[in-house]
Short mmCIF file of C-alpha atoms in Angstrom, two decimals:
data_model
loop_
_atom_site.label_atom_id
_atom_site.label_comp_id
_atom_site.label_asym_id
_atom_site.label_seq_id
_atom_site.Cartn_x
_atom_site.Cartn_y
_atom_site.Cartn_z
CA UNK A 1 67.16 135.03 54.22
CA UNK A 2 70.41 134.85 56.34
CA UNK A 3 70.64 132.13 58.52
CA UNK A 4 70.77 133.01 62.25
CA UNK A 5 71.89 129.77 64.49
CA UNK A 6 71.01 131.12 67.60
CA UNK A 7 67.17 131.79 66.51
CA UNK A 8 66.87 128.39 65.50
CA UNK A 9 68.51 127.08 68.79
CA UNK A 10 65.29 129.10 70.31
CA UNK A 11 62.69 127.10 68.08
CA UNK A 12 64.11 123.88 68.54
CA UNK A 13 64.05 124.58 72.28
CA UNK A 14 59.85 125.07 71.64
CA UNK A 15 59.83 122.43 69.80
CA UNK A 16 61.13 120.26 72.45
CA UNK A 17 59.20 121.91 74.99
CA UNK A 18 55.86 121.01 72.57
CA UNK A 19 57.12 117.49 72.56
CA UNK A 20 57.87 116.84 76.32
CA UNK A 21 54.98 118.59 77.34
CA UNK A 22 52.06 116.92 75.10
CA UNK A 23 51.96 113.69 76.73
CA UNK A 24 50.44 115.79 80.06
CA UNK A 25 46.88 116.46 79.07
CA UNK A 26 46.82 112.67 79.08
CA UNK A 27 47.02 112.21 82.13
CA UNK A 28 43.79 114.09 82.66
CA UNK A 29 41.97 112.13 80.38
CA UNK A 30 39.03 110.22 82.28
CA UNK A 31 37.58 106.43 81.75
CA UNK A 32 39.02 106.37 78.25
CA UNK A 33 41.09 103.17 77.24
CA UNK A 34 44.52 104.09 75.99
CA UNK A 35 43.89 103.48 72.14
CA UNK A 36 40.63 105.74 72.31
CA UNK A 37 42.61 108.78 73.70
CA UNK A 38 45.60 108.16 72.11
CA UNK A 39 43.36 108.07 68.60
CA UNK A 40 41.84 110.77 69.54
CA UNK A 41 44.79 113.17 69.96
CA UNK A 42 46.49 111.64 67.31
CA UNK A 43 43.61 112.63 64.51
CA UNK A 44 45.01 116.48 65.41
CA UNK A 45 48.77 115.27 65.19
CA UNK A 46 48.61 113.52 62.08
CA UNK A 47 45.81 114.93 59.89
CA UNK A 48 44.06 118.09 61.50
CA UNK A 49 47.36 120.18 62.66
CA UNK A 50 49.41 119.65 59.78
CA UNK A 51 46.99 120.72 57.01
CA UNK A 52 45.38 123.51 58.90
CA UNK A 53 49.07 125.08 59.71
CA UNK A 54 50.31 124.31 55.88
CA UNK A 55 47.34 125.78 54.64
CA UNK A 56 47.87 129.15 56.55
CA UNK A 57 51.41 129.28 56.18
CA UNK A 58 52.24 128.51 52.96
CA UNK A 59 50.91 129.37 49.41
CA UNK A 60 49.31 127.04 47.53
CA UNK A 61 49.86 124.24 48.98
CA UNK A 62 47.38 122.14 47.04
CA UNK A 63 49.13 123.14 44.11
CA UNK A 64 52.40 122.36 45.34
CA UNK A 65 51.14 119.22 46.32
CA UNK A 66 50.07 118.26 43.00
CA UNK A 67 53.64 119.15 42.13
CA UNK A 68 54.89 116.51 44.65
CA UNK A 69 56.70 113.69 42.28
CA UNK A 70 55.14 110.49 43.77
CA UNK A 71 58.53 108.73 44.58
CA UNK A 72 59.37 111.51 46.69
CA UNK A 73 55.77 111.82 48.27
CA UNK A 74 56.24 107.57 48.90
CA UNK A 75 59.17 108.19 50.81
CA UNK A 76 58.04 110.80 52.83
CA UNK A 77 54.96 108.97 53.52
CA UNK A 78 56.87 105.32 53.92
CA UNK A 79 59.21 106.93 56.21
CA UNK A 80 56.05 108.39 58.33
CA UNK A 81 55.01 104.99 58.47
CA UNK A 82 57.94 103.51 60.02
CA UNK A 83 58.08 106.68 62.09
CA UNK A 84 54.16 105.47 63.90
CA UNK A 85 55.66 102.78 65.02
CA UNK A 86 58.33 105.00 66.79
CA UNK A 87 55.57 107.07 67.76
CA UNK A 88 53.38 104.59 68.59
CA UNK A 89 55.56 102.77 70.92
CA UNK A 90 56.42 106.18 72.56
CA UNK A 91 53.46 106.59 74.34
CA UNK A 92 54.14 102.94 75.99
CA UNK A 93 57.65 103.74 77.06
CA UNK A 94 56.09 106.80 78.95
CA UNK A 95 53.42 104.01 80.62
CA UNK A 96 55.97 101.79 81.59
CA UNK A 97 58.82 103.54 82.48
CA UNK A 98 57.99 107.51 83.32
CA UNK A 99 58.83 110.70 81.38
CA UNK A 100 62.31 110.96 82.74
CA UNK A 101 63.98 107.30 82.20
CA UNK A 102 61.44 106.68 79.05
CA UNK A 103 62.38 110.18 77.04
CA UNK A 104 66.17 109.12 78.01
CA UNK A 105 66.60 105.74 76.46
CA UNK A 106 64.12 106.91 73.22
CA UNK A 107 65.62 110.02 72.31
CA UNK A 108 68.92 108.67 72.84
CA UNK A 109 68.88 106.14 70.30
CA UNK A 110 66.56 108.34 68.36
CA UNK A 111 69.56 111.25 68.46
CA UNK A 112 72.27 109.03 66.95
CA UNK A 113 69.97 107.38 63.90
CA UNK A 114 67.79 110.88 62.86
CA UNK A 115 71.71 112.56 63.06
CA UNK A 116 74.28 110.80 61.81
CA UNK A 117 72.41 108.65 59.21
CA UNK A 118 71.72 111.27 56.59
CA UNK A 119 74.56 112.71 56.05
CA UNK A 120 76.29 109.48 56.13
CA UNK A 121 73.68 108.13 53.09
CA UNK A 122 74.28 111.44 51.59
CA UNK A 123 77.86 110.52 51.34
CA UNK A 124 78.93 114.40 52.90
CA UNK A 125 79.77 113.29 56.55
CA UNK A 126 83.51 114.05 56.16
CA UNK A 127 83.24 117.10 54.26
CA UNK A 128 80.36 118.39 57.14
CA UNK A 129 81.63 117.26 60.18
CA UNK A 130 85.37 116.36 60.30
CA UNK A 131 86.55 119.29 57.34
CA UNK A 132 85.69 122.54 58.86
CA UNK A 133 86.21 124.02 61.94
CA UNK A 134 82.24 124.47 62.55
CA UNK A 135 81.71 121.38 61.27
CA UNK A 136 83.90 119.40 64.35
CA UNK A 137 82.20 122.02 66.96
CA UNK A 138 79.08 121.27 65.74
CA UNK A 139 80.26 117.16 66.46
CA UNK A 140 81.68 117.68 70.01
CA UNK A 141 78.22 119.18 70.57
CA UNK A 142 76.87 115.76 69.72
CA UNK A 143 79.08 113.86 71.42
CA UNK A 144 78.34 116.35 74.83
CA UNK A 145 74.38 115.54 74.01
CA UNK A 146 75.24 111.70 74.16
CA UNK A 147 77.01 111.90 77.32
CA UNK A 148 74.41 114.54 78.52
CA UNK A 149 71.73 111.47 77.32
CA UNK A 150 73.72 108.45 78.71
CA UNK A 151 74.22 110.26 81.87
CA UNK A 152 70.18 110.97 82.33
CA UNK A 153 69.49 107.24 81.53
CA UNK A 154 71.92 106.44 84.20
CA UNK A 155 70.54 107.97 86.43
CA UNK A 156 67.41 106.64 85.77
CA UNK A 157 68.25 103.26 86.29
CA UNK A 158 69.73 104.09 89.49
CA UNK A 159 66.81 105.64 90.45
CA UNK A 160 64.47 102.90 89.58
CA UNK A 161 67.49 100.36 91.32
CA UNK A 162 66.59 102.00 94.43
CA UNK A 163 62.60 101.51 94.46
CA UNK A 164 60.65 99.47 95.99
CA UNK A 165 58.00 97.87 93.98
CA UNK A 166 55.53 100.04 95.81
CA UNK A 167 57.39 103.10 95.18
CA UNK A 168 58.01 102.57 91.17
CA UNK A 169 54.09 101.47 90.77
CA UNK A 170 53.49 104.98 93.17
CA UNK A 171 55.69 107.20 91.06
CA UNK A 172 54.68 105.34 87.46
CA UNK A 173 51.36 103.30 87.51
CA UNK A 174 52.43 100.03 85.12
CA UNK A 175 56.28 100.94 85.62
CA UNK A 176 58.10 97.62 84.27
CA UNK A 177 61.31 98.35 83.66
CA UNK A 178 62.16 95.20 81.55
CA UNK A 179 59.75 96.02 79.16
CA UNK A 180 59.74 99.19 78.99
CA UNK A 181 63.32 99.03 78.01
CA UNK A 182 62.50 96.49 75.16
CA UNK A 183 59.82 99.00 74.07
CA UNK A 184 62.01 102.27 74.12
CA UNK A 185 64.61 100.59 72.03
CA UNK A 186 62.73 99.84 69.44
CA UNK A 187 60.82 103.28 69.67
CA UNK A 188 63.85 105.35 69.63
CA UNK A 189 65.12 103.34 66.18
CA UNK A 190 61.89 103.84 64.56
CA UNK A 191 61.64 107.33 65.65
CA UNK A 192 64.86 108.26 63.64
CA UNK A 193 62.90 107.97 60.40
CA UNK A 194 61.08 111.03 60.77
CA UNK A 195 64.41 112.76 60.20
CA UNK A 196 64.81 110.54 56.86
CA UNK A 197 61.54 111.31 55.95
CA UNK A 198 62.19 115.03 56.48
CA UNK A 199 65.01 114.38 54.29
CA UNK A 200 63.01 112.74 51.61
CA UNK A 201 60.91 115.92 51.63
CA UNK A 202 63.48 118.28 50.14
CA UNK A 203 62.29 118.32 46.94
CA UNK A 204 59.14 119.38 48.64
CA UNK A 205 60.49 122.70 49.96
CA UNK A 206 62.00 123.74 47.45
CA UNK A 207 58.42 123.41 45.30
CA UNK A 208 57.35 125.38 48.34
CA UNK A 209 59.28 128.28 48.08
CA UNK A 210 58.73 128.30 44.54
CA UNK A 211 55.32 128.82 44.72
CA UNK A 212 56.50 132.45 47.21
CA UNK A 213 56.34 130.64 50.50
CA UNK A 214 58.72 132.45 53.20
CA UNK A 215 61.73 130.47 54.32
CA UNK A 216 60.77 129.41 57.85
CA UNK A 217 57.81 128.08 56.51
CA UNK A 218 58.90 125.64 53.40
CA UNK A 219 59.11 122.28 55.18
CA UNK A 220 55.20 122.62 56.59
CA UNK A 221 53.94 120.72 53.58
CA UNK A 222 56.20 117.89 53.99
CA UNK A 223 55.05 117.59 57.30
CA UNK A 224 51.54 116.53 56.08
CA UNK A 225 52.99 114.09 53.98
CA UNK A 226 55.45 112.58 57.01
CA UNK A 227 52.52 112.95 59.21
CA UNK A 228 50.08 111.19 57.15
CA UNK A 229 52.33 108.22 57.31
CA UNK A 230 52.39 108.10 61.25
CA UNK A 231 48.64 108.19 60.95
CA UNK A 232 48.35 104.70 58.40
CA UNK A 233 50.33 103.11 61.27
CA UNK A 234 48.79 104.48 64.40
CA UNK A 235 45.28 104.29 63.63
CA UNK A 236 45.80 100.70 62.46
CA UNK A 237 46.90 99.43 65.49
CA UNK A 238 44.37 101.71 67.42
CA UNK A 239 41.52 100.06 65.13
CA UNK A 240 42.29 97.09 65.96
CA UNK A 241 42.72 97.91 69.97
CA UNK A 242 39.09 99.41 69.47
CA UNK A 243 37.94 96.42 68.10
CA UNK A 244 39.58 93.76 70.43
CA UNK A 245 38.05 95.78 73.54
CA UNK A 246 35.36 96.60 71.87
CA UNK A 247 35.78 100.29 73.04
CA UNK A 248 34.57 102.34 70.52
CA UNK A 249 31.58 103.32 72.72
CA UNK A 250 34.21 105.51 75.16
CA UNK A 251 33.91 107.98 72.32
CA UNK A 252 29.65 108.86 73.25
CA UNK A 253 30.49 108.33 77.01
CA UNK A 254 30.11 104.46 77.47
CA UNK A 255 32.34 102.72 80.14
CA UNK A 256 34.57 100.31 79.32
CA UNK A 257 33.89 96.43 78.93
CA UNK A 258 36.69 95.74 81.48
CA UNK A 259 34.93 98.44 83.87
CA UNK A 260 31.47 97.62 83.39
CA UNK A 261 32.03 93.31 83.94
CA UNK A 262 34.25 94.61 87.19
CA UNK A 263 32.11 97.39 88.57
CA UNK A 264 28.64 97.29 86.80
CA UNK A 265 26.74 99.78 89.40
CA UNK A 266 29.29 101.81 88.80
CA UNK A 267 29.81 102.35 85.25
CA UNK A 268 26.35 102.53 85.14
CA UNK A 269 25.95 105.85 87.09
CA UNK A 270 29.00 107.68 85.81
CA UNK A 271 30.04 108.70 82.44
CA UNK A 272 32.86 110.29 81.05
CA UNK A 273 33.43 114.07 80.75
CA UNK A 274 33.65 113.74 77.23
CA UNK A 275 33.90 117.67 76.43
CA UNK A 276 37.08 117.60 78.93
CA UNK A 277 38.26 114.53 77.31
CA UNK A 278 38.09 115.83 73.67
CA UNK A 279 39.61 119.07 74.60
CA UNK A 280 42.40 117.42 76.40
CA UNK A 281 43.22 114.95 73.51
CA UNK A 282 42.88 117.94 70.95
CA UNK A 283 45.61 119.68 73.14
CA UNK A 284 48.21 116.89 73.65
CA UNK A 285 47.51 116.01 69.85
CA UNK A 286 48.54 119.65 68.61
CA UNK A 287 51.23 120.21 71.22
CA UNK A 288 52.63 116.70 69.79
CA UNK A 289 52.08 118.38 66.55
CA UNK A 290 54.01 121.57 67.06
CA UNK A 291 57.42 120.15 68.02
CA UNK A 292 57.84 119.47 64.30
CA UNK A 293 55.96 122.59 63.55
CA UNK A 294 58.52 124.41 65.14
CA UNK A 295 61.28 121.78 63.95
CA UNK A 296 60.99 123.03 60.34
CA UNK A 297 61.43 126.41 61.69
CA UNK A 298 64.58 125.79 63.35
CA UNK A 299 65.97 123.97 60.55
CA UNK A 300 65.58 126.41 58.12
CA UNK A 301 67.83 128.83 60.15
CA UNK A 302 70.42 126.13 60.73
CA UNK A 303 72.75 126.86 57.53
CA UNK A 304 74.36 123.93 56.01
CA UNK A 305 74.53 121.91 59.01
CA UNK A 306 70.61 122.03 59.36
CA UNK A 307 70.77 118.08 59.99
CA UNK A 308 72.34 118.91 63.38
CA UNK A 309 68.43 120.08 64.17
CA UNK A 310 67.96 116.68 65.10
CA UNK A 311 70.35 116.90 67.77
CA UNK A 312 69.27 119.78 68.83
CA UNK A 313 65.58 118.88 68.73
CA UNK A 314 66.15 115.81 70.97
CA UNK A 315 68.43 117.00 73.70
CA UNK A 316 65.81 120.06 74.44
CA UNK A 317 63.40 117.46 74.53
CA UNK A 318 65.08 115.44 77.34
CA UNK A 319 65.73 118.76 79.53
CA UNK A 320 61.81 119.20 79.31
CA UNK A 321 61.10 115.72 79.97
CA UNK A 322 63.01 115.63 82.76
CA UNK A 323 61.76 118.40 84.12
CA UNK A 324 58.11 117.08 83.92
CA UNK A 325 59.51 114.15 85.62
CA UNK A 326 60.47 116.39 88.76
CA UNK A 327 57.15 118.02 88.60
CA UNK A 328 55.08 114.77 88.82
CA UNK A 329 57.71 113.96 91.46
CA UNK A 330 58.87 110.59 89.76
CA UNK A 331 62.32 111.61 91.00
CA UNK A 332 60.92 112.14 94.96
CA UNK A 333 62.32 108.75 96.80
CA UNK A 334 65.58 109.17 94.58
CA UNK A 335 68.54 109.50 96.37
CA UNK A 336 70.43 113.01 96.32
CA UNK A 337 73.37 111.42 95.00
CA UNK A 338 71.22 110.16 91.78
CA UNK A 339 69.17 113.34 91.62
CA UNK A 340 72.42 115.01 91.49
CA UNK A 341 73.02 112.87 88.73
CA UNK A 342 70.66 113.49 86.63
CA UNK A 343 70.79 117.48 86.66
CA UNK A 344 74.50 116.79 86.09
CA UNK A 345 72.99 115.20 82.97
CA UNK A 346 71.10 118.38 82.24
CA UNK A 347 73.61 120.67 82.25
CA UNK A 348 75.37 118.55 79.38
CA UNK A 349 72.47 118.85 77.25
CA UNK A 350 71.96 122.33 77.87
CA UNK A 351 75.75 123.13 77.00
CA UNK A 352 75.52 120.58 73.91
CA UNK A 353 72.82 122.87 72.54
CA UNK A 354 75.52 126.08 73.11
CA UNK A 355 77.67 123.81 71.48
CA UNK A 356 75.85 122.88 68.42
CA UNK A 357 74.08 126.38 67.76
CA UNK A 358 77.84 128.02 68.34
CA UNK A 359 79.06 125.50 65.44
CA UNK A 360 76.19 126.86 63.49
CA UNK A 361 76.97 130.46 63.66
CA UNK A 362 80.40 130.03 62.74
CA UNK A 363 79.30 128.41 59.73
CA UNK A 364 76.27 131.02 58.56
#
């Protein structure tokens, strides 16, 4: 199959869309601690999604599995593991600092590790990015994404400069900005090693198509093995979060220790909508899910320069964010100047992915 840039532009823009998006049926979730929800959803990230998809999409993928050499499969899976605690820390940066400011600092650092690294271990950075024509379009477009990114994060900060206390707690419940720095920092390095683990799972495609799978659909099987990773690390630390706060009860409709010492009458009379809670969870959890499912798709139309996908992947998922971040009107008390700002920001990453997906075509 011919490789056609601006299709896979299209899927990493769906992708990123899946990603900004899944952390919204959260919100809805009702008299669940964080680690119960956040298990919950992640059981149809990490397991359910990718096996269910891999098995319709591909052919014999149990066979190809068993196919899998097991340094390879260690990799991919090692790499997943790293890649929770990316993950894993994620879902605090959006606590403590908001969709917009949180996505910005993450996916920034995220953007520069998951791009540049492989090709630099791979030893072709020169002969990809600085010999061809395509090749230095395709790194302009990265450089527009980080200016596109730092620009966003600035804006942020101003934002959040401005605010009162009252008005950051109004806009973002637990906003702390301090921490929530610290946090996104280290989320956005871990979060790079999915694209290393996607990396590690070459081998894996090409077993893939062997066995007659169809080119967009040859990295789903790594996926599970990538994914399974994030799981070992995330349900760790959620097991032990369930067993600290002895919250494991959420999950048949008890209230929470914390809420039933405060507000006893309370918790006694209500429970939670668990059917609304479950279905939200399994939503964010496959919508968290599909921005890699849609990830390998873009990839595989992506040519030679497929590890500029990660660029790609990220800056569409900061447009998203931030526009979720104007919808729950965490940008409302900022000033026109900043909110200027921050579209300004926008428009970068937009043009980075016209950019990057023009560099593409050249090359296919």
């Amino acid at each position: 199959m011919t490789p056609n840039p601006l299709l896979g532009v299209l899927f990493h823009w769906l992708g990123g869309l899946s990603s900004a998006s899944f952390y919204v049926p959260y919100r809805g979730v009702r008299r669940w601690s964080w680690e119960i929800f956040w298990l919950t959803g992640g059981l149809f990230s990490w397991l359910l999604a990718p096996w269910l998809f891999a098995s319709i999409q591909t052919e014999n993928l149990m066979g190809v599995m068993a196919q899998v050499p097991p340094k390879v499969a260690g990799l991919c899976i090692l790499f997943g593991v790293l890649w929770g605690f990316g993950g894993l820390t994620y879902g605090l940066t959006m606590r403590y600092l908001g969709l917009s400011l949180g996505m910005a600092v993450v996916l920034g650092l995220c953007t520069v590790f998951g791009t540049l690294i492989p090709p630099l271990v791979q030893g072709d950075f020169a002969d990809k990015l600085l010999a061809t024509p395509s090749g230095r379009i395709i790194l302009l477009g990265l450089i527009v994404t980080l200016a596109g990114i730092v620009v966003v994060a600035w804006a942020g900060a101003k934002k959040d400069g401005d605010l009162s206390p009252e008005q950051k707690k109004k806009a973002v419940a637990e906003f702390d900005f301090k921490k929530g720095i610290a946090v996104a920092v280290f989320s956005g390095i871990m979060s790079a090693c999915f694209a290393f683990g996607l990396s590690a799972g070459e081998p894996v495609k090409v077993l893939s198509a062997a066995a007659g799978t169809g080119p967009l659909w040859t990295g789903l099987p790594t996926l599970c093995l990538v994914m399974f990773g994030g799981l070992i690390t995330n349900g760790l630390w959620c097991a032990w979060l369930i067993f600290k706060n002895r919250s494991a009860g959420q999950w048949l409709g008890a209230a929470s220790p914390v809420e039933a010492a405060d507000k006893p009458q309370t918790a006694a009379l209500k429970r939670s909508p668990l059917l609304a809670n479950y279905l939200l969870c399994a939503v964010a959890g496959t919508a968290w899910y599909f921005q890699f499912f849609f990830y390998t798709m873009g990839e595989s139309q992506m040519g030679r320069f497929g590890f500029s996908s990660w660029t790609l992947h990220m800056a569409s998922i900061i447009i998203f964010g931030t526009l979720w971040g104007f919808a729950f009107r965490e940008w409302k008390d900022a000033r026109p100047k900043v909110k200027a700002m921050v579209w300004t920001g926008v428009a970068l990453l937009v043009g980075a992915t016209v950019i990057i997906g023009y560099g593409n075509q050249l090359a296919a």
